CSV table of C-alpha atoms in Angstrom, one decimal:
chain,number,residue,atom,x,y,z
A,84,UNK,CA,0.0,0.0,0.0
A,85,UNK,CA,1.4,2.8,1.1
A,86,UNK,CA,4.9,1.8,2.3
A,87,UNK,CA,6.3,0.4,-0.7
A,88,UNK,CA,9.1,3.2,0.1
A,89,UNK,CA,9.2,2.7,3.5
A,90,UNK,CA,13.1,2.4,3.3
A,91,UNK,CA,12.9,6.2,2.6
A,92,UNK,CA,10.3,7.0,5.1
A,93,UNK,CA,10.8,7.5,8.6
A,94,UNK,CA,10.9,11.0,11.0
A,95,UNK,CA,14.1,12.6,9.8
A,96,UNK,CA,17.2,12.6,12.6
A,97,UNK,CA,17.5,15.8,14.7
A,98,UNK,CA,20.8,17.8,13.4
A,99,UNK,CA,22.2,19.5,16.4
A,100,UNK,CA,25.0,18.7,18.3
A,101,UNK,CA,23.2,16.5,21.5
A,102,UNK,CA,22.0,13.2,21.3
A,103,UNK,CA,18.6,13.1,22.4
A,104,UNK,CA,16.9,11.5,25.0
A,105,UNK,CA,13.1,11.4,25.1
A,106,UNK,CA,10.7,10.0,28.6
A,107,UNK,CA,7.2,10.3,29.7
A,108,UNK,CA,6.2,11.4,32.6
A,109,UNK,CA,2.7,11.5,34.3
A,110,UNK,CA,1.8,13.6,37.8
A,111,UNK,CA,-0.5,12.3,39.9
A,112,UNK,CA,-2.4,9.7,38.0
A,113,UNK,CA,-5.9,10.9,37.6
A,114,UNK,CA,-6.8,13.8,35.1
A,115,UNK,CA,-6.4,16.6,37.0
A,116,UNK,CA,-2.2,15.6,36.9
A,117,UNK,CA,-0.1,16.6,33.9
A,118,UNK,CA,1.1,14.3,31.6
A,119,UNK,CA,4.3,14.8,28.7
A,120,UNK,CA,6.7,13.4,27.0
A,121,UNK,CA,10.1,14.8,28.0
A,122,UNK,CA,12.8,15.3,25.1
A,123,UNK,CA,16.3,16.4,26.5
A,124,UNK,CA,20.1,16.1,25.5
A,125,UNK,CA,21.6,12.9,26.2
A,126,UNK,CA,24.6,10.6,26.9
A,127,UNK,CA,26.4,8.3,24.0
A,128,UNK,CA,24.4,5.4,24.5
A,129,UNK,CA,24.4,2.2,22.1
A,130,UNK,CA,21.8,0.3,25.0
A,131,UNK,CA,19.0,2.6,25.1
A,132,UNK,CA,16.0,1.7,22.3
A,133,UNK,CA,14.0,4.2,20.4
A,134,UNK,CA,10.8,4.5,21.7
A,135,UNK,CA,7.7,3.7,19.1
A,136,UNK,CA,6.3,6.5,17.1
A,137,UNK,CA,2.3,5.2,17.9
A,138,UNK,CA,2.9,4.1,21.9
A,139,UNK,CA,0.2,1.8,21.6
A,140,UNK,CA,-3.1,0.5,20.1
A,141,UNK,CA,-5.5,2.8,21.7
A,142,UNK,CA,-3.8,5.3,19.8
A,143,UNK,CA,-4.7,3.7,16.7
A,144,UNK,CA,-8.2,3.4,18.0
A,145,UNK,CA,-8.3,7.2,19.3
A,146,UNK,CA,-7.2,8.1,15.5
A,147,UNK,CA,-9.8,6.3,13.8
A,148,UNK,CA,-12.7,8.3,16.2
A,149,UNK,CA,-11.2,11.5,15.0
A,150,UNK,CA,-11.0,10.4,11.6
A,151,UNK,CA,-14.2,8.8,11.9
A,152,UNK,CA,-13.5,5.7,10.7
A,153,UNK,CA,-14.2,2.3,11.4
A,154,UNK,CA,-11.8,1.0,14.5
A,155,UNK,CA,-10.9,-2.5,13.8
A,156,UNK,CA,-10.5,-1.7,9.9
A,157,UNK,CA,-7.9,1.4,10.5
A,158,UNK,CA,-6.5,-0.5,13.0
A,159,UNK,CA,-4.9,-3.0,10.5
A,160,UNK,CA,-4.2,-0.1,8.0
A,161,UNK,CA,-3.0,2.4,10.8
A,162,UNK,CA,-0.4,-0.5,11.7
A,163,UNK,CA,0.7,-1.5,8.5
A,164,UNK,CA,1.1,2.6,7.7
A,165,UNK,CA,3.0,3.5,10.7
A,166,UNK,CA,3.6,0.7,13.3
A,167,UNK,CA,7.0,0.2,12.2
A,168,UNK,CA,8.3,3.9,12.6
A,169,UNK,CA,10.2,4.9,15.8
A,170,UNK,CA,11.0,8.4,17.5
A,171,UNK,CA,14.5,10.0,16.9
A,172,UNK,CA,15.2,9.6,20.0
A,173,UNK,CA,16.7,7.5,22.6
A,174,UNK,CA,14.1,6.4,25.6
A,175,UNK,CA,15.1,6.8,29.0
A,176,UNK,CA,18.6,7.3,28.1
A,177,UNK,CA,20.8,9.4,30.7
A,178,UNK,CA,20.5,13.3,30.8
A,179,UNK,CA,23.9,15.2,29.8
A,180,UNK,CA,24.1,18.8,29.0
A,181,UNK,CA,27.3,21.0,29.5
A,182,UNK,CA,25.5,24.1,30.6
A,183,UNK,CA,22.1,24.8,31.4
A,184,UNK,CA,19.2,24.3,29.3
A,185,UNK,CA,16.2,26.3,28.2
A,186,UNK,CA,12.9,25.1,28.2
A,187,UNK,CA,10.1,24.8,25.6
A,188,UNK,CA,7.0,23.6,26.9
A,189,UNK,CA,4.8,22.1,23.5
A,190,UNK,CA,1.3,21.6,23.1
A,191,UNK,CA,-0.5,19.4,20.3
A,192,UNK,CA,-3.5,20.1,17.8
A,193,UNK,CA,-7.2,19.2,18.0
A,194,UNK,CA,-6.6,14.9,17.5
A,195,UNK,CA,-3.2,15.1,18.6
A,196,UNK,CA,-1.2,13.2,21.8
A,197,UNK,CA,2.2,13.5,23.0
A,198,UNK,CA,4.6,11.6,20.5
A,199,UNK,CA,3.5,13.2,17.1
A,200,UNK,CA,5.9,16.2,16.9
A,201,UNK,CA,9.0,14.7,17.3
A,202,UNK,CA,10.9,16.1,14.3
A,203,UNK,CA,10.2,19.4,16.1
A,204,UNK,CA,10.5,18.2,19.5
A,205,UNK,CA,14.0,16.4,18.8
A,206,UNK,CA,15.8,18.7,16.9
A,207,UNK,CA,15.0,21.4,19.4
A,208,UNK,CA,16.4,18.8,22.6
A,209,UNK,CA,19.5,18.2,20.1
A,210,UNK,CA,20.2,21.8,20.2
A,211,UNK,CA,20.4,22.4,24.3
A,212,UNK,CA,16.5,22.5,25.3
A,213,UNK,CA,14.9,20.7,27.6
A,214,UNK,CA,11.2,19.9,25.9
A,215,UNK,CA,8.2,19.0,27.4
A,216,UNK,CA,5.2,17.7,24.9
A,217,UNK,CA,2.0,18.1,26.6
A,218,UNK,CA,-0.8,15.6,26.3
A,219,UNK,CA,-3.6,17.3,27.1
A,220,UNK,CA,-6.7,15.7,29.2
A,221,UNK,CA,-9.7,17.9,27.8
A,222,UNK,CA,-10.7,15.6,25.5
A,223,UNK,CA,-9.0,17.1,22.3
A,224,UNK,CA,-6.2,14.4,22.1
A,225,UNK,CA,-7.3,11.7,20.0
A,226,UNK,CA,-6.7,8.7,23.0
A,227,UNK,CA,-5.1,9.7,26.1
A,228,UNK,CA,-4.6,7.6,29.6
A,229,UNK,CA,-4.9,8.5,33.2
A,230,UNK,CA,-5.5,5.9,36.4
A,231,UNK,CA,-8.1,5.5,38.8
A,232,UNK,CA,-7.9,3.6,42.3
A,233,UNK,CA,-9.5,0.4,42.2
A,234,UNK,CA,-13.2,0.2,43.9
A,235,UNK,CA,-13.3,-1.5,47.0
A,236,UNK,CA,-15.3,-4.7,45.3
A,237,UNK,CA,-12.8,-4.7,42.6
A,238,UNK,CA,-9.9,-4.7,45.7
A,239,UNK,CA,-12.3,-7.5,47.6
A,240,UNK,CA,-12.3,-9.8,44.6
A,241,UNK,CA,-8.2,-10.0,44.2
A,242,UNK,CA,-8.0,-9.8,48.0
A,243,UNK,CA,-6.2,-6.2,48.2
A,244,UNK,CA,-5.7,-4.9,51.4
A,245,UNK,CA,-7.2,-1.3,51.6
A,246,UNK,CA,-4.5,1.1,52.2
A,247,UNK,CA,-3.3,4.5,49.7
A,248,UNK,CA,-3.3,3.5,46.2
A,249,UNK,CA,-0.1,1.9,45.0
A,250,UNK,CA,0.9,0.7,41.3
A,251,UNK,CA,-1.6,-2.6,42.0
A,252,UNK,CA,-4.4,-0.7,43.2
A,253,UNK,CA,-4.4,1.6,39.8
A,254,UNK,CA,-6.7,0.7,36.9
A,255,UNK,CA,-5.4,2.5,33.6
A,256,UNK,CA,-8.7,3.8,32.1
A,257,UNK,CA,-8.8,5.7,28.4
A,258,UNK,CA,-10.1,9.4,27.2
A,259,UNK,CA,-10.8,9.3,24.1
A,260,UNK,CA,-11.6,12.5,21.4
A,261,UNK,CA,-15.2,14.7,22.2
A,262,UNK,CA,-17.0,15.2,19.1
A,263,UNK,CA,-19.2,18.0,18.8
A,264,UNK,CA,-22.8,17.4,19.1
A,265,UNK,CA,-25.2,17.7,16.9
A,266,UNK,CA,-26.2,21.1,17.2
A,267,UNK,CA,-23.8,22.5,19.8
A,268,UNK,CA,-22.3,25.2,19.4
A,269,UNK,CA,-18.4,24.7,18.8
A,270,UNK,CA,-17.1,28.3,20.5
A,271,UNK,CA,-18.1,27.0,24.2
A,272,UNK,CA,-16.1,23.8,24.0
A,273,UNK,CA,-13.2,25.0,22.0
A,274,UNK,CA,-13.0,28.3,24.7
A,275,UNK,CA,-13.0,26.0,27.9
A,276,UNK,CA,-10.6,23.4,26.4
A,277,UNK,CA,-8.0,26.3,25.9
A,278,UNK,CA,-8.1,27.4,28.8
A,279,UNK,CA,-7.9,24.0,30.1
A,280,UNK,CA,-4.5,23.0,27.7
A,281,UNK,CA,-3.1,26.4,29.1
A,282,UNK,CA,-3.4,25.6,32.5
A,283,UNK,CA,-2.1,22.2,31.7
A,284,UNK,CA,0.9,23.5,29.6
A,285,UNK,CA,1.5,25.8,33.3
A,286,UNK,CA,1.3,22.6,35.3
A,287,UNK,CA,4.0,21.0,33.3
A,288,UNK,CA,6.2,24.1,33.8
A,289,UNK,CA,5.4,24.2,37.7
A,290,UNK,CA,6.3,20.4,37.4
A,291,UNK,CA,9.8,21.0,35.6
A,292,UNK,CA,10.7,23.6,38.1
A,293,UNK,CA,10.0,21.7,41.0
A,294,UNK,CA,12.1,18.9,39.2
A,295,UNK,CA,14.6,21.6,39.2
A,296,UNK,CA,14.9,22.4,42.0
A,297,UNK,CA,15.6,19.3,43.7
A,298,UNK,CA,12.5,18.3,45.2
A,299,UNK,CA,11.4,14.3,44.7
A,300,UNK,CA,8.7,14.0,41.9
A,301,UNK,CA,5.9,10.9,41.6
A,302,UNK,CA,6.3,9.7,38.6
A,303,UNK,CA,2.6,7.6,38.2
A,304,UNK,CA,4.5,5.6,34.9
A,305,UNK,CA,6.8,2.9,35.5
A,306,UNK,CA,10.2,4.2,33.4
A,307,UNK,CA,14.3,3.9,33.7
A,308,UNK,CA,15.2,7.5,33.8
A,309,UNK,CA,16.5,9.3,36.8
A,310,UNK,CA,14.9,12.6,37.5
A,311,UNK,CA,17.2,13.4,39.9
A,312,UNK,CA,19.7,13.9,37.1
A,313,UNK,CA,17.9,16.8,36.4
A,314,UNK,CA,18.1,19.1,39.2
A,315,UNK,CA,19.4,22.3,38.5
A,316,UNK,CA,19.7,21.8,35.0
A,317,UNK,CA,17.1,24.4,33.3
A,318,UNK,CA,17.4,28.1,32.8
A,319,UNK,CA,14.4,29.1,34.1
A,320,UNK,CA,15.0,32.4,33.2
A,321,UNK,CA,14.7,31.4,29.6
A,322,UNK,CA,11.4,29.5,29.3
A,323,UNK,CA,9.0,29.3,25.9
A,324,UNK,CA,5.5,28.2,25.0
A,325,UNK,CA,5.1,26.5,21.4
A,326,UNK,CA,2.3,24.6,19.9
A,327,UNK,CA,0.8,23.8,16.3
A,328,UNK,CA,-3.2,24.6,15.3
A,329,UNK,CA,-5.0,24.4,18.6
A,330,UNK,CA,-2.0,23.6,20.0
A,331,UNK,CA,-1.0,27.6,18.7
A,332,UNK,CA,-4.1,29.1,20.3
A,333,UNK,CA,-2.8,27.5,23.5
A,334,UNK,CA,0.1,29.3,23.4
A,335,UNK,CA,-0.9,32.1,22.9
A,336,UNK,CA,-3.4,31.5,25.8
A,337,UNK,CA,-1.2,29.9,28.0
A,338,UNK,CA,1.6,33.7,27.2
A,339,UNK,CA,-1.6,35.6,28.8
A,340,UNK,CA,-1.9,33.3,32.0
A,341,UNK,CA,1.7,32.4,32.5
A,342,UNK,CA,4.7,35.6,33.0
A,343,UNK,CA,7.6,32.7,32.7
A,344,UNK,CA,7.1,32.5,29.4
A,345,UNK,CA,8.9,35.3,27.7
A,346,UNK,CA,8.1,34.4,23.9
A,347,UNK,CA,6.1,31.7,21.8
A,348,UNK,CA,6.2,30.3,18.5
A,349,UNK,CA,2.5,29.2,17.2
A,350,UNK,CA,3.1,26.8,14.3
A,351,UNK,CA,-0.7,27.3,12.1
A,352,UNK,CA,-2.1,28.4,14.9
A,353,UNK,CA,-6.0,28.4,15.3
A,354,UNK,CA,-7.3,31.3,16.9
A,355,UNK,CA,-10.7,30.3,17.1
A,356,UNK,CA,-10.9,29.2,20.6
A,357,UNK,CA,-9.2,32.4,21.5
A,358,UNK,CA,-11.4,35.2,23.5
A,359,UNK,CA,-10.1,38.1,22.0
A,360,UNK,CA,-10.4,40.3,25.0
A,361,UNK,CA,-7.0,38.6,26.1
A,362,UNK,CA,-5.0,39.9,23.4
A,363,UNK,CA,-4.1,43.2,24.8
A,364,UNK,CA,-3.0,41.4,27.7
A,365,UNK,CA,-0.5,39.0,26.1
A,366,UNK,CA,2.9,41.1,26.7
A,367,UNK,CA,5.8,38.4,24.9
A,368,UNK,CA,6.7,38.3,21.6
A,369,UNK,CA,5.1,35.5,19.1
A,370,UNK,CA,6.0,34.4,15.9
A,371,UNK,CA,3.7,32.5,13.5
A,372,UNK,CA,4.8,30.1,11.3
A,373,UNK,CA,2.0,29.4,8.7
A,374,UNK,CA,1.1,26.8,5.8
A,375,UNK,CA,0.0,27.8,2.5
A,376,UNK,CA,-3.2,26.0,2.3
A,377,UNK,CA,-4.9,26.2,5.7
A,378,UNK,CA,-4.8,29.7,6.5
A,379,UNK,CA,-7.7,32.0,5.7
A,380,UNK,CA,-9.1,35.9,6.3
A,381,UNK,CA,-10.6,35.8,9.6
A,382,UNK,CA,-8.0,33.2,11.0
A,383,UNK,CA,-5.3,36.0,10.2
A,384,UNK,CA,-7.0,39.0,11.0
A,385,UNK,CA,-7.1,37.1,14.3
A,386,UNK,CA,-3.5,37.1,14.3
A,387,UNK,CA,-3.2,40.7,13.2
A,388,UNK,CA,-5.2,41.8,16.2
A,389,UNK,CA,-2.1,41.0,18.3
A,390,UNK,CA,0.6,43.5,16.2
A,391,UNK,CA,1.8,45.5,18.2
A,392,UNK,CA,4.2,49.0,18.2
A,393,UNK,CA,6.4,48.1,20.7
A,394,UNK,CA,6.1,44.0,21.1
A,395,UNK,CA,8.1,42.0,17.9
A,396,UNK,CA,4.8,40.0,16.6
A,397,UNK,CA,6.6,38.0,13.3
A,398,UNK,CA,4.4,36.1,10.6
A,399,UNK,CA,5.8,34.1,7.8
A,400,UNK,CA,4.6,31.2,5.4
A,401,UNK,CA,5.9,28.0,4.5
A,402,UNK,CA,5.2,27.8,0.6
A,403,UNK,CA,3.8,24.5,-0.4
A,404,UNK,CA,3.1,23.4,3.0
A,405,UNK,CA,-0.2,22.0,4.1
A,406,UNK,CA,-1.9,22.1,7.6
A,407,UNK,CA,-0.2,18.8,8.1
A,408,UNK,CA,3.1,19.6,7.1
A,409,UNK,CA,3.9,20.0,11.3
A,410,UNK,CA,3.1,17.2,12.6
A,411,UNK,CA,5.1,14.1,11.9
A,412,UNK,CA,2.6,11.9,9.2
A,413,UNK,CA,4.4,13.7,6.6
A,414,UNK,CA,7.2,12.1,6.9
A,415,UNK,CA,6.0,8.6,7.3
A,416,UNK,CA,3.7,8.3,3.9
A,417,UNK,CA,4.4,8.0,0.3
A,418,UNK,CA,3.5,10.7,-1.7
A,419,UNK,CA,0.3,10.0,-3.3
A,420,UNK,CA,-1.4,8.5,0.0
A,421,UNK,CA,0.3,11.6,1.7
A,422,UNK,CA,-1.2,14.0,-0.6
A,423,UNK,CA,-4.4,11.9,-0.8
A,424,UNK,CA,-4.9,12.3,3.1
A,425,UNK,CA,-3.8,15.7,3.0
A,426,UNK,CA,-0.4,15.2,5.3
A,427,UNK,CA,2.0,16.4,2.0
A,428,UNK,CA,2.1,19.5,0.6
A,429,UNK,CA,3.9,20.4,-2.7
A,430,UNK,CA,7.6,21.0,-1.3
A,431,UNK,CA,10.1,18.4,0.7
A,432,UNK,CA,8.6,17.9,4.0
A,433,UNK,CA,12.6,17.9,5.2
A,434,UNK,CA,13.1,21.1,3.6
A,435,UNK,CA,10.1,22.6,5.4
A,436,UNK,CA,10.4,20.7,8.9
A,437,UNK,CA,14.2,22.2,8.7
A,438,UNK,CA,13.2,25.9,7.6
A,439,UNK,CA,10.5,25.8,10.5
A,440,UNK,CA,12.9,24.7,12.8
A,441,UNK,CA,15.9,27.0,12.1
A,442,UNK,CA,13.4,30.0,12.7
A,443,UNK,CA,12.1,28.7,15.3
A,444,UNK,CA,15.4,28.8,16.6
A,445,UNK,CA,16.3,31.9,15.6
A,446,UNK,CA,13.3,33.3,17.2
A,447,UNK,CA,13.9,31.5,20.5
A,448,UNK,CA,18.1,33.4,20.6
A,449,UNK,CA,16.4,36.6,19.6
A,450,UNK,CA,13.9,36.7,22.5
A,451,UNK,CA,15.5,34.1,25.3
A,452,UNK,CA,18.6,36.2,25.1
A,453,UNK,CA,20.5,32.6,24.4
A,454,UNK,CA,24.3,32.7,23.6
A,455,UNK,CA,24.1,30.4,20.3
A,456,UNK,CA,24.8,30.8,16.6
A,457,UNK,CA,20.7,30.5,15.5
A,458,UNK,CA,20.9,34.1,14.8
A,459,UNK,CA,22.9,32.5,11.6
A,460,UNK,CA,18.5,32.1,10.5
A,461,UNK,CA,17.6,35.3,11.4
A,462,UNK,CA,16.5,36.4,8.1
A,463,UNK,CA,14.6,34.0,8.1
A,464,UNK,CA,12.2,35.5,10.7
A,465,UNK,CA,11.6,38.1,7.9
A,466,UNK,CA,10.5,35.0,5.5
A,467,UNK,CA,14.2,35.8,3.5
A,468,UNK,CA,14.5,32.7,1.6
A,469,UNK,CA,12.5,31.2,-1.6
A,470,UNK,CA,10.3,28.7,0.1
A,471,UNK,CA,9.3,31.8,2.6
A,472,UNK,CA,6.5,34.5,2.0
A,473,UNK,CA,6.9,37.4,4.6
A,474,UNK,CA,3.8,38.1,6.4
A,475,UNK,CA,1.0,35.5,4.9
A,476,UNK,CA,-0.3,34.5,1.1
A,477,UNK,CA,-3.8,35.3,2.4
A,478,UNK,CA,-5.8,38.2,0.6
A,479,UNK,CA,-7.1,40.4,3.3
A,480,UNK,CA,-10.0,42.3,3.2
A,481,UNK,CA,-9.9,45.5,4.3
A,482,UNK,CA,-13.6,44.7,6.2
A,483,UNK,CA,-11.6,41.5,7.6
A,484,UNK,CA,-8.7,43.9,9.6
């Protein structure tokens, strides 16, 4: 089908200097805890295995709701697709970084979950940050997992003993995507999830910084790494918010609620969730990156209504990218499914990924004061390169400003 060229498909390798290491981590078990995949630089390691690209099944499953599409039919053609594929990164391998790190906490799109940005993730951890992928519990992640303490018949049947919960007395139960109702309005939904991905973008920073700081973390997920490896080793002066379509709305959400964050990058950013009293209040600079083909008049007049005279606001536009050009699937499929499901645009997924990336970067050295040569892509920023357009390809209305 559509992996005849699988020896050419796969998420491509991060390019700066670290190794990377990647982990999950998962507060508290319920849903009110925060839950992300942690990307960091690394140690050498030949022992350490990458990590699956699709964690598990109910992933698969979670997929198929949003796409709505039968379950046990994508399952087969979900696995066959992209069971095989494997993040760039090494799992649980040990942290190593010569000098502190900045942080980049990242948050997914509507049908998202943790592992689908690593291309982005990774090459960010391979260049000195540590990143934390959110997977957010508000039901806009296609499948996501918490744990909830046994019931006390449930205990009586396997002859538990009653006392706090411990990893026996935890029953992992599955969230799975919200679909609208048939007529309910979207705005209420969307506006309370954002707020709720902001809040748990926050958590994961208050979560780091504790880490930081020393103090012993709960990890509710059985893994290898050492947390304590990673006391006192963020810049916490030099903290970011990113995310992609929803993701980008969270961001910008997450800037209003959250001081610590002193920029954000929103990668084809969704404002519709957004109340747009908050704008004036967001005081760090943002840079959208857009695609070609999803953007549209009120979606960037949106945007526009957070330029501002004295904080840098940046726009460019990928050319030939597509909505899906972010996220990892276009990577992983040959062209004409890619382009059939809408996951390729018309230029090199590499060369976009790696032009999204470098000005992302760039960005990040500009406004997080970092000591680095990404200011090497600062044109960029100002869409200086072919594949770029400065500002967006989107007519504007003058009605639509």
């Amino acid at each position: 089908m559509g992996n005849t060229c699988s020896n050419h498909l796969g998420i491509p390798p991060a390019k700066g200097p670290n190794p990377v290491g990647c982990t999950d981590f998962m507060m508290d078990h319920t849903t009110e805890g925060s839950f992300f995949r942690l990307y960091y630089p690394c140690q050498e390691t030949k022992e350490a295995d990458k990590p699956d690209w699709i964690p598990c099944r109910e992933y698969f499953n979670g997929l198929a709701d949003f796409m709505k599409i039968n379950r046990t039919l994508s399952e087969g053609i979900f696995n066959y697709l992209f069971g095989s594929f494997k993040i760039p990164a090494y799992l649980d391998a040990p942290f190593k970084s010569n000098e502190k790190c900045p942080v980049v906490i990242f948050s997914h799109g509507l049908g998202a979950f943790r592992t689908l940005y690593s291309a982005i993730c990774a090459e960010l951890a391979s260049q000195g940050f540590i990143v934390a992928s959110v997977e957010h519990r508000d039901q806009s992640a296609s499948a996501t997992f918490y744990f909830r303490e046994k019931s006390e018949s449930e205990r009586t049947n396997e002859n538990v003993p009653c006392t706090s919960a411990s990893a026996q007395d935890l029953v992992q139960e599955w969230m799975y995507y919200r679909v609208l109702q048939q007529g309910e309005m979207e705005f209420p939904l969307r506006n309370k999830q954002v707020k709720q991905r902001a809040n748990e973008c926050i958590l994961a920073l208050d979560k780091l910084i504790e880490i930081n700081s020393g103090i012993q973390v709960q990890n509710a997920l059985q893994t290898r790494f050492d947390w304590t490896t990673l006391e006192n080793s963020m810049d916490l002066c030099r903290i970011a918010a990113m995310g992609h379509s929803f993701g980008g709305a969270t961001m910008i959400e997450a800037l209003c609620k959250e001081v610590k964050f002193k920029c954000g990058v929103a990668l084809d950013a969704w404002m519709f969730p957004l109340d747009e009293e908050i704008f004036p209040r967001v005081k760090q600079p943002i840079f959208f990156i857009n695609s070609e083909k999803f953007q549209w008049a009120g979606n960037i007049s949106r945007m526009k209504k957070l330029d501002s005279a004295v904080i840098q606001r940046k726009m460019i536009t990928i050319r030939g990218t597509v909505h899906q050009s972010f996220p990892d699937f276009t990577f992983l499929t040959g062209n004409w499914i890619g382009k059939l499901m809408k996951l390729k645009g018309e230029i090199d997924p590499e060369i976009a990924i790696n032009l999204c990336n470098r000005a992302t970067l760039a960005f990040l050295q500009r406004h997080l004061g970092l000591d680095k040569n990404f200011n090497q892509w600062d044109p960029l920023i100002n869409g200086e390169d072919d594949n770029l357009i400065p500002g967006t390809n989107v007519t504007m209305l003058h009605s639509s400003i």
